[in-house]
Amino acid sequence: METRQRRPEELGLLQALSARSGADSPRAAPAPPGPELSGETAWCIGSQVALPFLLAGLGLSGAGLLLHYFQHWPVFTEMKDLLTLVPPLVGLKGNLEMTLASRLSTAANTGQVDDPQEQYRVVSSNLALVQVQAAVVGLLAAVAALLLGLVSGQGLDVVEAQVLCASSVLTASLAACALGTLMVCIVVGARKLGVNPDNIATPIAASLGDLITLSLLAVVSSFFYRHRDSQYLTPLVFVGFAALTPACVLVAKQNPPVVRILKFGWFPIVLAMLVSSLGGLILNKTLSQPQFRGMAVFAPIICGVGGNLVAIQTSRISTHLHLWGTPGVLPLWMKKCWPNPCSTFCSSEINATSARVLLVLVVPGHLAFFSIVSLLEGQSVPSERTFVLLYLLAGLVQVTILLHLADVAVRLAWRRALDPDDHCIPYLTGLGDLLGTGLLALCFLAHGLLRTGVQPGGPLDPAPGPS
């Protein structure tokens, strides 16, 4: 793990903690740093997170509306595997950009981007790394979508397979370039303005990642589908990326921590992509059925909200450990590798405070995004009170599970001297995609059963009494 420079105020916090723990007894375990030592209160966290979260939700709502519109395009109706590709590819971009944002936020909070030369080295190596990851995992996501299509009984067309793979790789690379540059600007700007990048970078990365990636996928795949008879177009894409990838690897190698990610950081994002692909299979099988009307609109929203909030929490806990701990050794107040949900949400420690703040944002956030979707697509989505309650319950269950798993996963990764920024966020956001899509499908199923039950002649309709 790279040695990280601490800012003067962070050193003061460490001294305050040492003084506090030493005042009682040499053997006394230091108390967990709460708001009074961290400098962040629940109000401070909420005020910094709320606006980016709401802006992110607008982006997610836009992504849902776009998916609802794109599902009727010829390329989506003719190439069924393209719908299966949407969650893993969109989730992949969320994973890559959120891990990039989390790494840069940690670097900013520990003073690594204050020196211009060090800033250039950190930024260029990380952007090159994301390009390599996007190209490789974009190809793997397309292959996974094709394999899932075969397993579920769909045939395999060689030309469509080439179109799917080329579209996935080019979309992932273009989105990585645009979003990576944006993340650098946000993190560096937040550092200069004195705002904690952990609170704002990850939700913006996730929301814009969904919107931009989905738009690029629709446009790029339509272009390749219209020119699918060309013998040289898709091979040219593969040759171009085969030449570009080694150059990006050389740039990434100038930063030792990035080299370790190049060597050992593939498993988390590949596994997360496979988990998200299962969510894509659920989406593919439900969109064409009438009882799931509106599924395309809400799937990006519920998956994105869960991914946003768990990425914020993971990034915050990771920064907390980089400041207060040593890789491989947890602080005394975080010794339990398997904390119970009460310690995750109910303790006085600063990470529990942020977990409570993030959980409180779920219901008002979803209500706001649901209202926007209902206003714009009122005829295409269910708006009954029963469905709204089921939808809010699904969002709460999803985020509660993810925040608790974030607490567990970060501790386990830190105990193994792994950087949580790179090894936890992909797992958690991939699981968020699967949980979100699965719970949303259950919402539609339950809502359909309840509607059937209360209709005249349904099983819950009371029999007419004697006249």
Short mmCIF file of C-alpha atoms in Angstrom, two decimals:
data_model
loop_
_atom_site.label_atom_id
_atom_site.label_comp_id
_atom_site.label_asym_id
_atom_site.label_seq_id
_atom_site.Cartn_x
_atom_site.Cartn_y
_atom_site.Cartn_z
CA MET A 1 0.00 0.00 0.00
CA GLU A 2 1.30 3.38 -0.96
CA THR A 3 2.48 5.63 1.86
CA ARG A 4 0.10 8.56 2.01
CA GLN A 5 0.89 12.09 3.15
CA ARG A 6 -1.53 13.52 5.67
CA ARG A 7 -2.79 17.05 5.65
CA PRO A 8 -1.92 19.18 8.69
CA GLU A 9 -5.48 19.19 9.95
CA GLU A 10 -5.59 15.40 9.65
CA LEU A 11 -2.41 15.13 11.70
CA GLY A 12 -4.08 17.31 14.30
CA LEU A 13 -6.99 14.89 14.41
CA LEU A 14 -4.61 12.00 14.95
CA GLN A 15 -2.90 13.85 17.78
CA ALA A 16 -6.27 14.60 19.31
CA LEU A 17 -7.18 10.94 19.20
CA SER A 18 -3.86 9.93 20.77
CA ALA A 19 -4.29 12.46 23.55
CA ARG A 20 -7.81 11.31 24.16
CA SER A 21 -6.87 7.63 24.36
CA GLY A 22 -3.76 8.23 26.47
CA ALA A 23 -5.57 10.33 29.03
CA ASP A 24 -7.42 7.34 30.46
CA SER A 25 -4.89 4.54 30.54
CA PRO A 26 -1.95 3.26 28.52
CA ARG A 27 -3.96 0.11 27.87
CA ALA A 28 -7.29 1.78 27.23
CA ALA A 29 -8.64 1.31 23.72
CA PRO A 30 -9.12 4.62 21.95
CA ALA A 31 -12.70 5.62 21.46
CA PRO A 32 -13.94 5.65 17.86
CA PRO A 33 -13.64 9.06 16.27
CA GLY A 34 -17.04 10.65 16.22
CA PRO A 35 -18.21 13.93 14.72
CA GLU A 36 -16.27 15.97 17.26
CA LEU A 37 -12.94 14.57 16.01
CA SER A 38 -13.74 14.01 12.36
CA GLY A 39 -15.05 17.54 11.90
CA GLU A 40 -18.20 16.21 10.17
CA THR A 41 -21.65 16.15 11.72
CA ALA A 42 -24.77 14.46 10.36
CA TRP A 43 -25.96 17.85 9.11
CA CYS A 44 -22.62 18.50 7.40
CA ILE A 45 -22.65 15.10 5.69
CA GLY A 46 -26.27 15.44 4.65
CA SER A 47 -25.88 18.95 3.27
CA GLN A 48 -22.89 17.90 1.16
CA VAL A 49 -24.44 14.65 -0.07
CA ALA A 50 -28.04 15.78 -0.69
CA LEU A 51 -27.51 18.08 -3.68
CA PRO A 52 -25.19 15.73 -5.64
CA PHE A 53 -27.54 12.85 -4.77
CA LEU A 54 -30.56 14.73 -6.14
CA LEU A 55 -28.64 15.77 -9.25
CA ALA A 56 -27.54 12.17 -9.65
CA GLY A 57 -31.16 11.10 -9.34
CA LEU A 58 -32.11 13.43 -12.16
CA GLY A 59 -29.48 11.73 -14.29
CA LEU A 60 -30.78 8.31 -13.28
CA SER A 61 -34.35 9.36 -14.07
CA GLY A 62 -33.11 10.53 -17.46
CA ALA A 63 -31.38 7.18 -17.98
CA GLY A 64 -34.60 5.33 -17.13
CA LEU A 65 -36.62 7.44 -19.55
CA LEU A 66 -33.99 6.90 -22.24
CA LEU A 67 -34.03 3.13 -21.73
CA HIS A 68 -37.83 3.17 -21.95
CA TYR A 69 -37.45 5.02 -25.26
CA PHE A 70 -34.50 3.01 -26.62
CA GLN A 71 -36.11 -0.40 -25.99
CA HIS A 72 -38.31 0.22 -29.03
CA TRP A 73 -35.40 1.01 -31.39
CA PRO A 74 -34.82 -1.62 -34.11
CA VAL A 75 -31.39 -2.54 -32.75
CA PHE A 76 -32.89 -3.35 -29.32
CA THR A 77 -35.87 -5.24 -30.72
CA GLU A 78 -33.80 -7.26 -33.20
CA MET A 79 -30.80 -7.92 -30.92
CA LYS A 80 -32.29 -9.21 -27.68
CA ASP A 81 -28.85 -9.68 -26.14
CA LEU A 82 -28.40 -5.91 -26.20
CA LEU A 83 -30.94 -5.55 -23.38
CA THR A 84 -29.02 -8.15 -21.37
CA LEU A 85 -25.88 -6.06 -21.94
CA VAL A 86 -27.40 -2.85 -20.53
CA PRO A 87 -27.06 -3.52 -16.74
CA PRO A 88 -23.54 -5.02 -16.84
CA LEU A 89 -22.20 -2.37 -19.21
CA VAL A 90 -23.86 0.52 -17.38
CA GLY A 91 -22.82 -1.08 -14.09
CA LEU A 92 -19.29 -1.53 -15.41
CA LYS A 93 -18.99 2.15 -16.14
CA GLY A 94 -20.43 2.92 -12.74
CA ASN A 95 -17.89 0.58 -11.16
CA LEU A 96 -14.91 1.97 -13.03
CA GLU A 97 -15.82 5.61 -12.58
CA MET A 98 -16.85 5.22 -8.95
CA THR A 99 -13.66 3.35 -8.08
CA LEU A 100 -11.72 6.04 -9.96
CA ALA A 101 -13.59 8.76 -8.07
CA SER A 102 -13.02 6.94 -4.78
CA ARG A 103 -9.28 6.50 -5.45
CA LEU A 104 -8.90 10.14 -6.45
CA SER A 105 -10.95 11.28 -3.43
CA THR A 106 -8.73 9.29 -1.10
CA ALA A 107 -5.65 10.71 -2.84
CA ALA A 108 -7.05 14.23 -2.50
CA ASN A 109 -7.95 13.81 1.18
CA THR A 110 -4.47 12.47 1.93
CA GLY A 111 -2.67 15.29 0.08
CA GLN A 112 -1.41 13.44 -2.99
CA VAL A 113 -2.85 15.86 -5.55
CA ASP A 114 -1.55 19.04 -3.91
CA ASP A 115 1.81 18.89 -5.71
CA PRO A 116 1.39 19.55 -9.49
CA GLN A 117 3.87 16.88 -10.59
CA GLU A 118 2.36 14.26 -8.27
CA GLN A 119 -1.12 15.30 -9.40
CA TYR A 120 -0.18 14.73 -13.05
CA ARG A 121 1.27 11.29 -12.28
CA VAL A 122 -1.76 10.19 -10.26
CA VAL A 123 -4.29 11.51 -12.77
CA SER A 124 -2.66 10.24 -15.97
CA SER A 125 -1.98 6.75 -14.60
CA ASN A 126 -5.52 6.39 -13.28
CA LEU A 127 -7.11 7.56 -16.55
CA ALA A 128 -4.95 5.10 -18.50
CA LEU A 129 -5.92 2.32 -16.11
CA VAL A 130 -9.63 3.02 -16.61
CA GLN A 131 -9.18 2.87 -20.39
CA VAL A 132 -7.59 -0.57 -20.17
CA GLN A 133 -10.26 -1.83 -17.77
CA ALA A 134 -13.08 -0.44 -19.91
CA ALA A 135 -11.86 -2.08 -23.12
CA VAL A 136 -11.20 -5.50 -21.57
CA VAL A 137 -14.28 -5.75 -19.36
CA GLY A 138 -16.50 -4.20 -22.05
CA LEU A 139 -15.56 -7.12 -24.30
CA LEU A 140 -16.14 -9.61 -21.49
CA ALA A 141 -19.57 -8.08 -20.76
CA ALA A 142 -20.61 -8.60 -24.38
CA VAL A 143 -19.39 -12.21 -24.29
CA ALA A 144 -21.29 -12.80 -21.03
CA ALA A 145 -24.49 -11.39 -22.57
CA LEU A 146 -24.11 -13.72 -25.56
CA LEU A 147 -23.53 -16.74 -23.31
CA LEU A 148 -26.54 -15.90 -21.15
CA GLY A 149 -28.60 -15.61 -24.31
CA LEU A 150 -27.49 -19.07 -25.40
CA VAL A 151 -28.25 -20.55 -21.98
CA SER A 152 -31.74 -19.02 -22.00
CA GLY A 153 -32.54 -20.52 -25.42
CA GLN A 154 -31.70 -17.69 -27.82
CA GLY A 155 -29.71 -18.44 -30.94
CA LEU A 156 -26.30 -17.00 -31.85
CA ASP A 157 -25.80 -14.94 -34.98
CA VAL A 158 -22.13 -14.30 -35.78
CA VAL A 159 -22.72 -10.87 -37.34
CA GLU A 160 -24.86 -9.72 -34.42
CA ALA A 161 -22.24 -11.05 -32.00
CA GLN A 162 -19.59 -8.90 -33.72
CA VAL A 163 -21.88 -5.87 -33.57
CA LEU A 164 -22.56 -6.48 -29.86
CA CYS A 165 -18.87 -6.85 -28.97
CA ALA A 166 -17.73 -3.84 -31.00
CA SER A 167 -20.54 -1.69 -29.59
CA SER A 168 -19.71 -2.70 -26.02
CA VAL A 169 -15.96 -2.05 -26.31
CA LEU A 170 -16.30 1.31 -28.10
CA THR A 171 -19.06 2.52 -25.76
CA ALA A 172 -17.06 1.60 -22.66
CA SER A 173 -13.94 3.33 -23.96
CA LEU A 174 -15.67 6.56 -25.00
CA ALA A 175 -17.56 6.74 -21.71
CA ALA A 176 -14.35 6.07 -19.77
CA CYS A 177 -12.59 8.95 -21.50
CA ALA A 178 -15.41 11.45 -20.94
CA LEU A 179 -16.34 10.46 -17.40
CA GLY A 180 -12.76 9.99 -16.23
CA THR A 181 -11.87 13.53 -17.28
CA LEU A 182 -14.97 14.84 -15.53
CA MET A 183 -14.11 12.99 -12.31
CA VAL A 184 -10.63 14.50 -12.25
CA CYS A 185 -12.10 17.99 -12.57
CA ILE A 186 -14.66 17.36 -9.81
CA VAL A 187 -12.18 15.89 -7.31
CA VAL A 188 -9.49 18.50 -7.87
CA GLY A 189 -12.07 21.30 -7.79
CA ALA A 190 -13.67 19.97 -4.59
CA ARG A 191 -10.23 19.81 -2.96
CA LYS A 192 -9.58 23.46 -3.79
CA LEU A 193 -13.02 24.50 -2.51
CA GLY A 194 -12.57 22.64 0.79
CA VAL A 195 -15.41 20.16 0.11
CA ASN A 196 -14.93 16.46 0.87
CA PRO A 197 -14.76 14.74 -2.58
CA ASP A 198 -16.01 11.48 -1.03
CA ASN A 199 -19.42 13.10 -0.58
CA ILE A 200 -19.92 14.40 -4.12
CA ALA A 201 -17.68 12.59 -6.63
CA THR A 202 -19.14 9.08 -6.49
CA PRO A 203 -22.83 9.99 -6.96
CA ILE A 204 -22.03 12.28 -9.88
CA ALA A 205 -19.85 9.55 -11.42
CA ALA A 206 -22.61 6.98 -11.12
CA SER A 207 -25.46 9.13 -12.41
CA LEU A 208 -23.64 10.63 -15.38
CA GLY A 209 -22.10 7.23 -16.07
CA ASP A 210 -25.56 5.68 -16.52
CA LEU A 211 -26.89 8.51 -18.67
CA ILE A 212 -23.84 8.87 -20.91
CA THR A 213 -23.16 5.14 -21.25
CA LEU A 214 -26.74 4.30 -22.14
CA SER A 215 -26.89 7.09 -24.75
CA LEU A 216 -23.55 6.04 -26.26
CA LEU A 217 -24.59 2.38 -26.34
CA ALA A 218 -27.81 3.17 -28.22
CA VAL A 219 -26.08 5.44 -30.76
CA VAL A 220 -22.98 3.24 -31.29
CA SER A 221 -24.92 -0.04 -31.52
CA SER A 222 -27.39 1.52 -33.99
CA PHE A 223 -24.48 2.69 -36.15
CA PHE A 224 -22.85 -0.75 -36.19
CA TYR A 225 -26.22 -2.45 -36.76
CA ARG A 226 -26.95 -0.28 -39.81
CA HIS A 227 -23.50 -1.13 -41.21
CA ARG A 228 -23.47 -4.78 -40.12
CA ASP A 229 -22.89 -5.92 -43.71
CA SER A 230 -19.50 -4.17 -43.81
CA GLN A 231 -16.67 -6.70 -43.58
CA TYR A 232 -14.06 -4.30 -42.21
CA LEU A 233 -15.83 -2.03 -39.71
CA THR A 234 -15.99 -4.22 -36.60
CA PRO A 235 -12.53 -5.82 -37.18
CA LEU A 236 -11.09 -2.30 -37.47
CA VAL A 237 -12.46 -1.47 -34.02
CA PHE A 238 -10.85 -4.55 -32.49
CA VAL A 239 -7.50 -3.85 -34.18
CA GLY A 240 -7.56 -0.23 -32.97
CA PHE A 241 -8.14 -1.22 -29.37
CA ALA A 242 -5.54 -3.98 -29.58
CA ALA A 243 -3.00 -1.28 -30.50
CA LEU A 244 -4.26 1.30 -27.98
CA THR A 245 -4.33 -0.94 -24.91
CA PRO A 246 -0.54 -1.56 -24.62
CA ALA A 247 0.10 2.20 -24.84
CA CYS A 248 -2.33 2.81 -21.97
CA VAL A 249 -0.61 0.07 -19.94
CA LEU A 250 2.74 1.85 -20.34
CA VAL A 251 1.25 5.12 -19.07
CA ALA A 252 -0.42 3.37 -16.13
CA LYS A 253 2.84 1.74 -15.04
CA GLN A 254 4.30 5.05 -13.87
CA ASN A 255 2.25 4.75 -10.65
CA PRO A 256 3.07 1.68 -8.46
CA PRO A 257 -0.41 1.40 -6.83
CA VAL A 258 -1.97 1.43 -10.31
CA VAL A 259 0.41 -1.32 -11.40
CA ARG A 260 -0.91 -3.48 -8.58
CA ILE A 261 -4.46 -2.86 -9.76
CA LEU A 262 -3.44 -3.82 -13.31
CA LYS A 263 -2.06 -7.10 -12.00
CA PHE A 264 -4.51 -8.03 -9.26
CA GLY A 265 -7.57 -5.77 -9.63
CA TRP A 266 -9.40 -7.65 -12.39
CA PHE A 267 -11.31 -10.16 -10.32
CA PRO A 268 -13.60 -7.63 -8.53
CA ILE A 269 -14.78 -5.85 -11.69
CA VAL A 270 -15.15 -9.07 -13.69
CA LEU A 271 -17.16 -10.73 -10.92
CA ALA A 272 -19.26 -7.57 -10.52
CA MET A 273 -19.92 -7.61 -14.26
CA LEU A 274 -21.10 -11.23 -14.07
CA VAL A 275 -23.41 -10.43 -11.14
CA SER A 276 -24.82 -7.43 -13.03
CA SER A 277 -25.37 -9.67 -16.05
CA LEU A 278 -27.83 -11.72 -14.00
CA GLY A 279 -29.74 -8.49 -13.42
CA GLY A 280 -29.59 -7.92 -17.19
CA LEU A 281 -31.10 -11.34 -17.80
CA ILE A 282 -33.98 -10.45 -15.46
CA LEU A 283 -34.47 -7.18 -17.35
CA ASN A 284 -34.39 -8.95 -20.71
CA LYS A 285 -37.03 -11.48 -19.67
CA THR A 286 -39.42 -8.98 -18.09
CA LEU A 287 -39.52 -5.98 -20.44
CA SER A 288 -41.63 -7.71 -23.07
CA GLN A 289 -44.31 -8.85 -20.59
CA PRO A 290 -47.31 -6.56 -20.01
CA GLN A 291 -47.37 -6.98 -16.20
CA PHE A 292 -43.89 -5.39 -16.07
CA ARG A 293 -44.96 -2.19 -17.85
CA GLY A 294 -42.59 0.55 -16.69
CA MET A 295 -39.77 -1.79 -15.65
CA ALA A 296 -37.37 -0.13 -18.08
CA VAL A 297 -37.95 3.28 -16.50
CA PHE A 298 -37.42 2.28 -12.87
CA ALA A 299 -34.57 -0.25 -13.25
CA PRO A 300 -31.78 2.33 -13.81
CA ILE A 301 -33.16 4.48 -10.97
CA ILE A 302 -33.35 1.84 -8.24
CA CYS A 303 -30.03 0.29 -9.27
CA GLY A 304 -28.34 3.67 -9.52
CA VAL A 305 -29.62 4.99 -6.18
CA GLY A 306 -28.38 1.90 -4.36
CA GLY A 307 -25.03 2.05 -6.15
CA ASN A 308 -24.62 5.76 -5.44
CA LEU A 309 -25.26 5.50 -1.71
CA VAL A 310 -23.18 2.38 -1.11
CA ALA A 311 -20.29 3.88 -3.12
CA ILE A 312 -20.38 7.03 -0.97
CA GLN A 313 -20.30 4.96 2.22
CA THR A 314 -17.54 2.67 0.95
CA SER A 315 -15.41 5.61 -0.14
CA ARG A 316 -15.89 7.32 3.22
CA ILE A 317 -14.95 4.23 5.24
CA SER A 318 -11.93 3.66 2.99
CA THR A 319 -10.71 7.23 3.51
CA HIS A 320 -11.36 6.82 7.25
CA LEU A 321 -9.11 3.73 7.37
CA HIS A 322 -6.40 5.34 5.26
CA LEU A 323 -6.27 8.20 7.76
CA TRP A 324 -6.62 6.26 11.01
CA GLY A 325 -5.33 2.76 10.28
CA THR A 326 -2.51 0.74 8.80
CA PRO A 327 -3.18 -1.67 5.90
CA GLY A 328 -3.71 -5.13 7.35
CA VAL A 329 -4.54 -3.81 10.82
CA LEU A 330 -7.98 -2.45 11.72
CA PRO A 331 -8.31 0.36 14.29
CA LEU A 332 -9.28 -0.85 17.75
CA TRP A 333 -12.83 0.50 17.43
CA MET A 334 -13.28 -1.49 14.17
CA LYS A 335 -11.73 -4.79 15.25
CA LYS A 336 -14.85 -6.83 14.44
CA CYS A 337 -14.66 -8.07 10.85
CA TRP A 338 -18.33 -9.07 10.94
CA PRO A 339 -20.14 -6.18 12.65
CA ASN A 340 -23.84 -6.58 13.37
CA PRO A 341 -26.36 -4.21 11.76
CA CYS A 342 -26.76 -2.30 15.05
CA SER A 343 -23.11 -1.23 15.02
CA THR A 344 -23.42 -0.30 11.33
CA PHE A 345 -26.37 2.03 11.86
CA CYS A 346 -26.81 2.76 15.57
CA SER A 347 -23.36 3.46 17.06
CA SER A 348 -21.89 6.92 17.69
CA GLU A 349 -18.97 6.33 15.30
CA ILE A 350 -18.77 8.67 12.29
CA ASN A 351 -19.29 5.88 9.74
CA ALA A 352 -22.54 4.89 11.47
CA THR A 353 -23.61 8.53 11.37
CA SER A 354 -23.04 8.68 7.62
CA ALA A 355 -24.90 5.36 7.16
CA ARG A 356 -27.94 6.79 8.94
CA VAL A 357 -27.80 9.96 6.83
CA LEU A 358 -27.62 7.96 3.60
CA LEU A 359 -30.48 5.70 4.66
CA VAL A 360 -32.65 8.73 5.45
CA LEU A 361 -32.15 10.00 1.89
CA VAL A 362 -33.65 6.87 0.30
CA VAL A 363 -37.38 7.52 0.69
CA PRO A 364 -37.48 11.26 -0.17
CA GLY A 365 -35.05 10.67 -3.03
CA HIS A 366 -37.11 7.87 -4.55
CA LEU A 367 -40.31 9.86 -4.08
CA ALA A 368 -38.79 12.80 -5.95
CA PHE A 369 -37.52 10.63 -8.79
CA PHE A 370 -40.82 8.71 -8.96
CA SER A 371 -42.70 12.00 -9.23
CA ILE A 372 -40.50 13.13 -12.11
CA VAL A 373 -41.03 9.86 -13.99
CA SER A 374 -44.79 9.90 -13.36
CA LEU A 375 -45.00 13.49 -14.58
CA LEU A 376 -43.15 12.71 -17.82
CA GLU A 377 -44.34 9.14 -18.47
CA GLY A 378 -47.58 8.93 -16.49
CA GLN A 379 -49.29 6.61 -19.00
CA SER A 380 -46.36 4.18 -19.18
CA VAL A 381 -45.73 3.50 -15.48
CA PRO A 382 -47.95 2.32 -12.61
CA SER A 383 -48.81 5.10 -10.18
CA GLU A 384 -51.14 3.37 -7.69
CA ARG A 385 -50.42 3.92 -4.02
CA THR A 386 -49.78 0.19 -3.52
CA PHE A 387 -47.02 0.16 -6.13
CA VAL A 388 -45.41 3.30 -4.69
CA LEU A 389 -45.28 1.71 -1.22
CA LEU A 390 -43.84 -1.53 -2.61
CA TYR A 391 -41.27 0.46 -4.61
CA LEU A 392 -40.16 2.48 -1.58
CA LEU A 393 -39.92 -0.70 0.51
CA ALA A 394 -37.75 -2.33 -2.15
CA GLY A 395 -35.44 0.71 -2.21
CA LEU A 396 -35.10 0.71 1.59
CA VAL A 397 -34.37 -3.02 1.74
CA GLN A 398 -31.79 -2.73 -1.04
CA VAL A 399 -29.89 0.19 0.50
CA THR A 400 -30.02 -1.24 4.05
CA ILE A 401 -28.47 -4.51 2.86
CA LEU A 402 -25.84 -2.73 0.79
CA LEU A 403 -24.76 -0.31 3.56
CA HIS A 404 -24.33 -3.15 6.03
CA LEU A 405 -22.40 -5.24 3.49
CA ALA A 406 -20.20 -2.20 2.78
CA ASP A 407 -19.22 -2.06 6.45
CA VAL A 408 -18.36 -5.76 6.40
CA ALA A 409 -16.61 -5.78 3.02
CA VAL A 410 -14.35 -2.80 3.74
CA ARG A 411 -13.18 -4.32 7.03
CA LEU A 412 -12.44 -7.67 5.39
CA ALA A 413 -10.55 -6.02 2.53
CA TRP A 414 -8.53 -3.85 4.93
CA ARG A 415 -7.63 -6.87 7.07
CA ARG A 416 -6.16 -8.46 3.92
CA ALA A 417 -4.23 -5.25 3.09
CA LEU A 418 -6.42 -4.64 0.03
CA ASP A 419 -7.53 -1.16 -0.98
CA PRO A 420 -11.32 -0.98 -0.42
CA ASP A 421 -11.64 1.66 -3.13
CA ASP A 422 -10.76 -0.95 -5.76
CA HIS A 423 -11.90 -4.22 -4.22
CA CYS A 424 -15.23 -3.37 -2.54
CA ILE A 425 -17.09 -0.87 -4.71
CA PRO A 426 -17.35 -3.21 -7.77
CA TYR A 427 -18.78 -6.06 -5.70
CA LEU A 428 -21.25 -3.84 -3.92
CA THR A 429 -22.50 -1.96 -6.99
CA GLY A 430 -22.81 -5.21 -8.96
CA LEU A 431 -24.81 -6.70 -6.11
CA GLY A 432 -26.84 -3.48 -6.01
CA ASP A 433 -27.76 -3.98 -9.68
CA LEU A 434 -28.90 -7.55 -9.04
CA LEU A 435 -30.77 -6.67 -5.86
CA GLY A 436 -32.38 -3.63 -7.43
CA THR A 437 -33.55 -5.44 -10.57
CA GLY A 438 -34.74 -8.48 -8.63
CA LEU A 439 -36.61 -6.48 -5.98
CA LEU A 440 -38.15 -4.27 -8.67
CA ALA A 441 -39.41 -7.34 -10.54
CA LEU A 442 -40.92 -8.60 -7.27
CA CYS A 443 -42.63 -5.21 -6.85
CA PHE A 444 -44.31 -5.55 -10.24
CA LEU A 445 -45.29 -9.16 -9.52
CA ALA A 446 -46.76 -8.30 -6.10
CA HIS A 447 -48.55 -5.29 -7.52
CA GLY A 448 -50.04 -7.41 -10.29
CA LEU A 449 -51.23 -10.04 -7.80
CA LEU A 450 -52.80 -7.40 -5.57
CA ARG A 451 -54.57 -5.77 -8.53
CA THR A 452 -55.88 -9.13 -9.68
CA GLY A 453 -57.06 -9.91 -6.14
CA VAL A 454 -59.14 -6.75 -5.74
CA GLN A 455 -60.70 -6.74 -9.20
CA PRO A 456 -64.34 -7.84 -9.46
CA GLY A 457 -64.42 -11.60 -9.52
CA GLY A 458 -60.85 -11.83 -8.16
CA PRO A 459 -59.97 -14.11 -5.25
CA LEU A 460 -60.11 -11.22 -2.75
CA ASP A 461 -63.39 -9.83 -4.04
CA PRO A 462 -66.16 -10.65 -1.58
CA ALA A 463 -68.94 -12.81 -2.89
CA PRO A 464 -72.25 -10.97 -3.43
CA GLY A 465 -74.75 -11.46 -0.66
CA PRO A 466 -78.33 -12.60 -1.16
CA SER A 467 -80.62 -10.01 -2.66
#
